[in-house]
Amino acid sequence: MYYIDPHIHMVSRTTDDYETLAKMGCVGLSEPAFWAGFDRGSVDSFRDYFRQLTDFERKRAAQYGIQHFTWLCINAKEAENVSLSREVIAMIPEFLNEPNVLGIGEIGLNKNTKNEATIFVEHLELAIQYNQQILIHTPHLADKYQGTRMILDMLCDDTRIDRSRVLVDHVEEHTVRHVLDEGFWAGMTLYPVSKCTPQRACDMIEMYGPERLLVNSAGDWGPSKPTAVPDFIFEMRRRGHSESLIRKVVYENPVQFFSQSQGFKFTAPDASVTTANS
Amino acid sequence: MSIPMTAPEVLDREFLEIRAKVLELAASFDRLHRAEGVVAGDPRLSLIHEALDVLQVEADDRAEQVQLIFSLHYDDDWQQKFDMASGQ
């Protein structure tokens, strides 16, 4: 089955991983900007990173028939440095017209601090100003519930935000309902220990239905599995779910959500071209 | 939407997995008991016991309840405390 991984950090993965993903049926992916494992020291570090996301990774993926899309921001961990964050936010528009850019992300909260919230709101302003879609990281473990509720407060406070163009990621059993009830898209991240398993993601599909729900691997430099979406497909099949339902979640839903972005010029495996708002 | 499998089918498929997970928990508690030192007052242990209690009560939202036990409290006037204006 063809699928799209809507959240995976390929800068941290090897070229062999691209080959494996292609063999497993991955035809497209989106890569949000994230934390490199250390705090970067200058805006030029981010400029180089954004060049990697918009140029090098796109070409590396294309060698294996995978279409690569990306999101730009300074992540929540580094948002504690407010002055650097503001420099990065001011620089992001240099890249918004690159052909694979879908929007602003993954912005969000990490430890739910005032500085993180301040920079989150300033990212929202940037997205609104440039009519960009938004991809949001929610915190891990004990911080997740509180942080997700705070993020929803900030989003819902702003009437200029089109909720159908916002994806709130890393939802779990205690946050998914809040996100869907407010009209946003929700992403389930299949990630060992700190997030969700394929089995629990299937449970949430069964409990809430497939509308506005996405499944991703968030494969990165930490313990993670870039082929986690095929694990989800396998679990859905083992339970007896239909191929059409599985395809909706892992392929049609990402296409529907991303198609709201001007940067999503996607060639489907059957060669029909899906462009923004088509 | 519901799960296509019947309850007996789910139990058939998952009995050994559940057994193994319960066994892992039991072995973890044995390990804690065998080790030197005291953790009786550690709040994390209280959370674990609270979560284990949830498992014994018939409900269809036990995963959500367990998640909330291990979650920080959400305070809906956080924006006032951060001195952040709300509404646009």
GROMACS .gro file of C-alpha atoms in nm:
model
  366
    1MET     CA    1   0.000   0.000   0.000
    2TYR     CA    2   0.122   0.350  -0.084
    3TYR     CA    3   0.150   0.581   0.215
    4ILE     CA    4   0.275   0.925   0.317
    5ASP     CA    5   0.463   0.981   0.644
    6PRO     CA    6   0.347   1.330   0.749
    7HIS     CA    7   0.613   1.379   1.019
    8ILE     CA    8   0.963   1.237   0.992
    9HIS     CA    9   1.306   1.397   1.045
   10MET     CA   10   1.506   1.262   0.755
   11VAL     CA   11   1.809   1.487   0.817
   12SER     CA   12   1.878   1.244   1.102
   13ARG     CA   13   1.839   0.931   0.890
   14THR     CA   14   2.063   0.755   0.642
   15THR     CA   15   2.012   0.724   0.268
   16ASP     CA   16   1.952   0.353   0.332
   17ASP     CA   17   1.643   0.457   0.528
   18TYR     CA   18   1.507   0.637   0.222
   19GLU     CA   19   1.551   0.315   0.025
   20THR     CA   20   1.377   0.110   0.294
   21LEU     CA   21   1.088   0.358   0.315
   22ALA     CA   22   1.045   0.345  -0.062
   23LYS     CA   23   1.039  -0.035  -0.057
   24MET     CA   24   0.773  -0.025   0.218
   25GLY     CA   25   0.543   0.191   0.002
   26CYS     CA   26   0.631   0.544   0.114
   27VAL     CA   27   0.571   0.786  -0.175
   28GLY     CA   28   0.583   1.115   0.015
   29LEU     CA   29   0.683   1.261   0.348
   30SER     CA   30   0.688   1.589   0.532
   31GLU     CA   31   0.974   1.697   0.753
   32PRO     CA   32   0.915   1.965   1.018
   33ALA     CA   33   1.209   2.167   1.144
   34PHE     CA   34   1.312   2.044   1.489
   35TRP     CA   35   1.577   2.035   1.760
   36ALA     CA   36   1.918   1.908   1.649
   37GLY     CA   37   2.004   1.761   1.989
   38PHE     CA   38   2.192   2.075   2.088
   39ASP     CA   39   2.101   2.444   2.097
   40ARG     CA   40   2.222   2.627   1.787
   41GLY     CA   41   2.414   2.947   1.837
   42SER     CA   42   2.311   3.179   1.558
   43VAL     CA   43   2.051   3.257   1.295
   44ASP     CA   44   2.294   3.140   1.027
   45SER     CA   45   2.284   2.789   1.173
   46PHE     CA   46   1.912   2.787   1.104
   47ARG     CA   47   1.962   2.937   0.758
   48ASP     CA   48   2.190   2.645   0.669
   49TYR     CA   49   1.944   2.397   0.821
   50PHE     CA   50   1.660   2.541   0.614
   51ARG     CA   51   1.877   2.510   0.301
   52GLN     CA   52   1.926   2.144   0.388
   53LEU     CA   53   1.549   2.095   0.432
   54THR     CA   54   1.446   2.279   0.116
   55ASP     CA   55   1.722   2.163  -0.117
   56PHE     CA   56   1.942   1.870  -0.018
   57GLU     CA   57   1.678   1.649   0.146
   58ARG     CA   58   1.434   1.706  -0.138
   59LYS     CA   59   1.694   1.580  -0.386
   60ARG     CA   60   1.805   1.290  -0.165
   61ALA     CA   61   1.444   1.170  -0.128
   62ALA     CA   62   1.375   1.206  -0.500
   63GLN     CA   63   1.647   0.952  -0.579
   64TYR     CA   64   1.416   0.690  -0.426
   65GLY     CA   65   1.092   0.817  -0.574
   66ILE     CA   66   0.985   0.984  -0.250
   67GLN     CA   67   0.848   1.339  -0.265
   68HIS     CA   68   0.985   1.547   0.020
   69PHE     CA   69   0.801   1.841   0.179
   70THR     CA   70   0.902   2.049   0.478
   71TRP     CA   71   0.798   2.299   0.748
   72LEU     CA   72   1.009   2.579   0.893
   73CYS     CA   73   1.043   2.729   1.241
   74ILE     CA   74   1.258   2.744   1.551
   75ASN     CA   75   1.149   2.459   1.775
   76ALA     CA   76   1.008   2.490   2.127
   77LYS     CA   77   1.328   2.384   2.306
   78GLU     CA   78   1.529   2.662   2.149
   79ALA     CA   79   1.242   2.909   2.189
   80GLU     CA   80   1.369   2.968   2.542
   81ASN     CA   81   1.622   3.195   2.367
   82VAL     CA   82   1.374   3.466   2.273
   83SER     CA   83   1.615   3.698   2.092
   84LEU     CA   84   1.751   3.418   1.870
   85SER     CA   85   1.398   3.296   1.807
   86ARG     CA   86   1.295   3.640   1.683
   87GLU     CA   87   1.593   3.652   1.447
   88VAL     CA   88   1.497   3.311   1.305
   89ILE     CA   89   1.131   3.408   1.265
   90ALA     CA   90   1.239   3.722   1.077
   91MET     CA   91   1.458   3.510   0.845
   92ILE     CA   92   1.202   3.233   0.766
   93PRO     CA   93   1.026   3.427   0.484
   94GLU     CA   94   1.345   3.392   0.277
   95PHE     CA   95   1.247   3.025   0.232
   96LEU     CA   96   0.867   3.028   0.217
   97ASN     CA   97   0.857   3.025  -0.162
   98GLU     CA   98   1.085   2.723  -0.195
   99PRO     CA   99   0.896   2.453  -0.386
  100ASN     CA  100   0.859   2.197  -0.105
  101VAL     CA  101   0.762   2.425   0.187
  102LEU     CA  102   0.419   2.345   0.337
  103GLY     CA  103   0.413   2.594   0.622
  104ILE     CA  104   0.532   2.681   0.972
  105GLY     CA  105   0.629   2.394   1.205
  106GLU     CA  106   0.683   2.213   1.422
  107ILE     CA  107   0.614   2.498   1.660
  108GLY     CA  108   0.469   2.432   2.003
  109LEU     CA  109   0.561   2.391   2.367
  110ASN     CA  110   0.818   2.177   2.544
  111LYS     CA  111   0.817   2.263   2.915
  112ASN     CA  112   0.516   2.495   2.887
  113THR     CA  113   0.705   2.812   2.982
  114LYS     CA  114   0.623   3.176   2.922
  115ASN     CA  115   0.906   3.216   2.670
  116GLU     CA  116   0.786   2.913   2.472
  117ALA     CA  117   0.431   3.048   2.469
  118THR     CA  118   0.553   3.392   2.358
  119ILE     CA  119   0.747   3.251   2.063
  120PHE     CA  120   0.459   3.016   1.976
  121VAL     CA  121   0.226   3.316   1.938
  122GLU     CA  122   0.487   3.501   1.729
  123HIS     CA  123   0.509   3.198   1.496
  124LEU     CA  124   0.129   3.207   1.464
  125GLU     CA  125   0.155   3.571   1.358
  126LEU     CA  126   0.410   3.476   1.093
  127ALA     CA  127   0.186   3.198   0.961
  128ILE     CA  128  -0.113   3.432   0.944
  129GLN     CA  129   0.086   3.707   0.775
  130TYR     CA  130   0.207   3.470   0.501
  131ASN     CA  131  -0.108   3.254   0.483
  132GLN     CA  132   0.084   2.941   0.585
  133GLN     CA  133  -0.041   2.610   0.722
  134ILE     CA  134   0.073   2.523   1.075
  135LEU     CA  135   0.216   2.201   1.223
  136ILE     CA  136   0.234   2.184   1.602
  137HIS     CA  137   0.447   1.978   1.840
  138THR     CA  138   0.289   1.894   2.174
  139PRO     CA  139   0.510   1.818   2.477
  140HIS     CA  140   0.614   1.477   2.602
  141LEU     CA  141   0.498   1.266   2.896
  142ALA     CA  142   0.378   1.459   3.204
  143ASP     CA  143   0.385   1.793   3.021
  144LYS     CA  144   0.166   1.681   2.730
  145TYR     CA  145  -0.184   1.733   2.870
  146GLN     CA  146  -0.112   2.075   3.019
  147GLY     CA  147   0.085   2.187   2.711
  148THR     CA  148  -0.176   2.068   2.464
  149ARG     CA  149  -0.451   2.253   2.649
  150MET     CA  150  -0.237   2.570   2.653
  151ILE     CA  151  -0.170   2.537   2.279
  152LEU     CA  152  -0.542   2.494   2.209
  153ASP     CA  153  -0.615   2.803   2.420
  154MET     CA  154  -0.374   3.012   2.213
  155LEU     CA  155  -0.505   2.877   1.882
  156CYS     CA  156  -0.871   2.918   1.973
  157ASP     CA  157  -0.813   3.269   2.105
  158ASP     CA  158  -0.715   3.384   1.755
  159THR     CA  159  -1.016   3.405   1.524
  160ARG     CA  160  -0.794   3.460   1.219
  161ILE     CA  161  -0.673   3.099   1.231
  162ASP     CA  162  -0.839   2.851   0.995
  163ARG     CA  163  -0.855   2.539   1.211
  164SER     CA  164  -0.876   2.305   0.911
  165ARG     CA  165  -0.524   2.418   0.813
  166VAL     CA  166  -0.365   2.334   1.150
  167LEU     CA  167  -0.224   1.994   1.254
  168VAL     CA  168  -0.170   1.930   1.625
  169ASP     CA  169   0.075   1.644   1.649
  170HIS     CA  170   0.175   1.374   1.901
  171VAL     CA  171  -0.179   1.334   2.037
  172GLU     CA  172  -0.249   1.047   2.275
  173GLU     CA  173  -0.556   0.911   2.453
  174HIS     CA  174  -0.591   1.211   2.687
  175THR     CA  175  -0.546   1.484   2.423
  176VAL     CA  176  -0.690   1.354   2.094
  177ARG     CA  177  -1.052   1.437   2.179
  178HIS     CA  178  -0.969   1.796   2.277
  179VAL     CA  179  -0.789   1.856   1.947
  180LEU     CA  180  -1.058   1.701   1.725
  181ASP     CA  181  -1.345   1.865   1.913
  182GLU     CA  182  -1.193   2.208   1.842
  183GLY     CA  183  -1.183   2.135   1.468
  184PHE     CA  184  -0.810   2.082   1.420
  185TRP     CA  185  -0.632   1.792   1.254
  186ALA     CA  186  -0.458   1.551   1.493
  187GLY     CA  187  -0.144   1.345   1.438
  188MET     CA  188  -0.057   1.024   1.622
  189THR     CA  189   0.315   0.961   1.650
  190LEU     CA  190   0.432   0.601   1.667
  191TYR     CA  191   0.736   0.633   1.888
  192PRO     CA  192   0.882   0.401   2.150
  193VAL     CA  193   0.823   0.477   2.520
  194SER     CA  194   0.729   0.846   2.511
  195LYS     CA  195   0.442   0.858   2.262
  196CYS     CA  196   0.207   0.608   2.095
  197THR     CA  197   0.223   0.247   1.970
  198PRO     CA  198   0.067   0.116   1.647
  199GLN     CA  199  -0.186  -0.078   1.858
  200ARG     CA  200  -0.296   0.231   2.053
  201ALA     CA  201  -0.316   0.435   1.733
  202CYS     CA  202  -0.553   0.173   1.589
  203ASP     CA  203  -0.757   0.196   1.911
  204MET     CA  204  -0.793   0.571   1.863
  205ILE     CA  205  -0.902   0.528   1.501
  206GLU     CA  206  -1.166   0.283   1.623
  207MET     CA  207  -1.280   0.520   1.898
  208TYR     CA  208  -1.282   0.850   1.705
  209GLY     CA  209  -1.309   0.746   1.337
  210PRO     CA  210  -1.063   0.831   1.060
  211GLU     CA  211  -1.160   1.195   0.993
  212ARG     CA  212  -0.881   1.451   1.049
  213LEU     CA  213  -0.648   1.187   1.195
  214LEU     CA  214  -0.295   1.122   1.069
  215VAL     CA  215  -0.032   0.865   1.164
  216ASN     CA  216   0.344   0.935   1.155
  217SER     CA  217   0.675   0.789   1.268
  218ALA     CA  218   0.857   1.107   1.374
  219GLY     CA  219   1.173   0.910   1.295
  220ASP     CA  220   1.468   1.118   1.412
  221TRP     CA  221   1.812   1.089   1.579
  222GLY     CA  222   1.667   0.933   1.897
  223PRO     CA  223   1.526   0.583   1.949
  224SER     CA  224   1.259   0.576   1.678
  225LYS     CA  225   1.146   0.362   1.388
  226PRO     CA  226   1.112   0.527   1.046
  227THR     CA  227   0.899   0.234   0.923
  228ALA     CA  228   0.644   0.270   1.202
  229VAL     CA  229   0.361   0.367   0.964
  230PRO     CA  230   0.380   0.025   0.790
  231ASP     CA  231   0.359  -0.127   1.141
  232PHE     CA  232   0.031   0.062   1.186
  233ILE     CA  233  -0.094  -0.064   0.847
  234PHE     CA  234  -0.009  -0.420   0.950
  235GLU     CA  235  -0.190  -0.387   1.283
  236MET     CA  236  -0.502  -0.246   1.113
  237ARG     CA  237  -0.501  -0.540   0.871
  238ARG     CA  238  -0.457  -0.792   1.154
  239ARG     CA  239  -0.769  -0.652   1.317
  240GLY     CA  240  -0.967  -0.692   0.995
  241HIS     CA  241  -1.005  -0.328   0.897
  242SER     CA  242  -1.072  -0.257   0.528
  243GLU     CA  243  -0.801  -0.152   0.287
  244SER     CA  244  -1.005   0.159   0.203
  245LEU     CA  245  -1.008   0.270   0.568
  246ILE     CA  246  -0.634   0.211   0.606
  247ARG     CA  247  -0.562   0.397   0.282
  248LYS     CA  248  -0.771   0.691   0.399
  249VAL     CA  249  -0.565   0.729   0.714
  250VAL     CA  250  -0.215   0.677   0.571
  251TYR     CA  251  -0.255   0.829   0.225
  252GLU     CA  252  -0.576   1.020   0.153
  253ASN     CA  253  -0.580   1.215   0.479
  254PRO     CA  254  -0.226   1.353   0.439
  255VAL     CA  255  -0.303   1.446   0.078
  256GLN     CA  256  -0.623   1.621   0.187
  257PHE     CA  257  -0.451   1.816   0.463
  258PHE     CA  258  -0.139   1.911   0.268
  259SER     CA  259  -0.340   2.011  -0.040
  260GLN     CA  260  -0.436   2.326   0.145
  261SER     CA  261  -0.076   2.445   0.109
  262GLN     CA  262   0.051   2.622  -0.202
  263GLY     CA  263   0.374   2.425  -0.167
  264PHE     CA  264   0.208   2.084  -0.203
  265LYS     CA  265   0.263   1.995  -0.566
  266PHE     CA  266   0.236   1.621  -0.535
  267THR     CA  267   0.249   1.366  -0.814
  268ALA     CA  268   0.039   1.068  -0.708
  269PRO     CA  269   0.173   0.718  -0.783
  270ASP     CA  270  -0.091   0.687  -1.057
  271ALA     CA  271   0.069   1.000  -1.212
  272SER     CA  272  -0.220   1.239  -1.155
  273VAL     CA  273  -0.087   1.563  -1.009
  274THR     CA  274  -0.233   1.696  -0.686
  275THR     CA  275  -0.168   2.065  -0.645
  276ALA     CA  276  -0.263   2.311  -0.379
  277ASN     CA  277  -0.640   2.331  -0.319
  278SER     CA  278  -0.716   2.073  -0.590
  279MET     CA  279  -1.667   0.300   1.444
  280SER     CA  280  -1.583  -0.021   1.623
  281ILE     CA  281  -1.319  -0.288   1.625
  282PRO     CA  282  -1.399  -0.564   1.369
  283MET     CA  283  -1.285  -0.839   1.608
  284THR     CA  284  -1.508  -0.994   1.875
  285ALA     CA  285  -1.407  -0.981   2.241
  286PRO     CA  286  -1.314  -1.354   2.244
  287GLU     CA  287  -1.100  -1.297   1.935
  288VAL     CA  288  -0.923  -1.005   2.101
  289LEU     CA  289  -0.859  -1.214   2.413
  290ASP     CA  290  -0.732  -1.505   2.204
  291ARG     CA  291  -0.493  -1.275   2.025
  292GLU     CA  292  -0.376  -1.074   2.323
  293PHE     CA  293  -0.386  -1.315   2.619
  294LEU     CA  294  -0.017  -1.405   2.599
  295GLU     CA  295   0.081  -1.040   2.543
  296ILE     CA  296  -0.120  -0.927   2.846
  297ARG     CA  297   0.023  -1.212   3.052
  298ALA     CA  298   0.375  -1.110   2.953
  299LYS     CA  299   0.313  -0.743   3.036
  300VAL     CA  300   0.169  -0.829   3.380
  301LEU     CA  301   0.469  -1.053   3.441
  302GLU     CA  302   0.707  -0.771   3.350
  303LEU     CA  303   0.532  -0.544   3.600
  304ALA     CA  304   0.550  -0.810   3.870
  305ALA     CA  305   0.921  -0.862   3.806
  306SER     CA  306   0.982  -0.485   3.818
  307PHE     CA  307   0.812  -0.463   4.159
  308ASP     CA  308   1.014  -0.764   4.281
  309ARG     CA  309   1.332  -0.589   4.165
  310LEU     CA  310   1.235  -0.275   4.354
  311HIS     CA  311   1.165  -0.485   4.665
  312ARG     CA  312   1.498  -0.670   4.643
  313ALA     CA  313   1.709  -0.361   4.593
  314GLU     CA  314   1.859  -0.170   4.885
  315GLY     CA  315   1.712   0.164   4.984
  316VAL     CA  316   1.359   0.293   5.033
  317VAL     CA  317   1.120   0.435   4.771
  318ALA     CA  318   0.800   0.411   4.970
  319GLY     CA  319   0.767   0.791   4.987
  320ASP     CA  320   0.849   0.852   4.623
  321PRO     CA  321   0.547   1.019   4.458
  322ARG     CA  322   0.613   0.826   4.136
  323LEU     CA  323   0.532   0.503   4.319
  324SER     CA  324   0.199   0.648   4.432
  325LEU     CA  325   0.117   0.735   4.071
  326ILE     CA  326   0.198   0.380   3.963
  327HIS     CA  327  -0.030   0.235   4.230
  328GLU     CA  328  -0.306   0.479   4.137
  329ALA     CA  329  -0.274   0.371   3.773
  330LEU     CA  330  -0.282   0.003   3.865
  331ASP     CA  331  -0.608   0.064   4.051
  332VAL     CA  332  -0.761   0.209   3.733
  333LEU     CA  333  -0.690  -0.115   3.547
  334GLN     CA  334  -0.918  -0.308   3.782
  335VAL     CA  335  -1.227  -0.095   3.713
  336GLU     CA  336  -1.448  -0.184   3.414
  337ALA     CA  337  -1.445   0.114   3.174
  338ASP     CA  338  -1.369   0.194   2.812
  339ASP     CA  339  -1.137   0.489   2.885
  340ARG     CA  340  -0.876   0.331   3.109
  341ALA     CA  341  -0.587   0.436   2.883
  342GLU     CA  342  -0.705   0.799   2.904
  343GLN     CA  343  -0.742   0.777   3.282
  344VAL     CA  344  -0.392   0.637   3.321
  345GLN     CA  345  -0.252   0.912   3.098
  346LEU     CA  346  -0.416   1.177   3.316
  347ILE     CA  347  -0.274   1.025   3.634
  348PHE     CA  348   0.076   1.077   3.494
  349SER     CA  349   0.001   1.430   3.367
  350LEU     CA  350   0.063   1.774   3.512
  351HIS     CA  351  -0.243   1.974   3.611
  352TYR     CA  352  -0.387   2.217   3.353
  353ASP     CA  353  -0.472   2.557   3.494
  354ASP     CA  354  -0.713   2.749   3.270
  355ASP     CA  355  -0.599   3.090   3.391
  356TRP     CA  356  -0.238   3.027   3.287
  357GLN     CA  357  -0.246   3.323   3.047
  358GLN     CA  358  -0.312   3.566   3.331
  359LYS     CA  359  -0.025   3.415   3.529
  360PHE     CA  360   0.205   3.456   3.227
  361ASP     CA  361   0.071   3.809   3.173
  362MET     CA  362  -0.022   3.715   2.817
  363ALA     CA  363  -0.320   3.877   2.653
  364SER     CA  364  -0.577   3.642   2.501
  365GLY     CA  365  -0.805   3.703   2.205
  366GLN     CA  366  -0.737   3.856   1.864
   0.00000   0.00000   0.00000
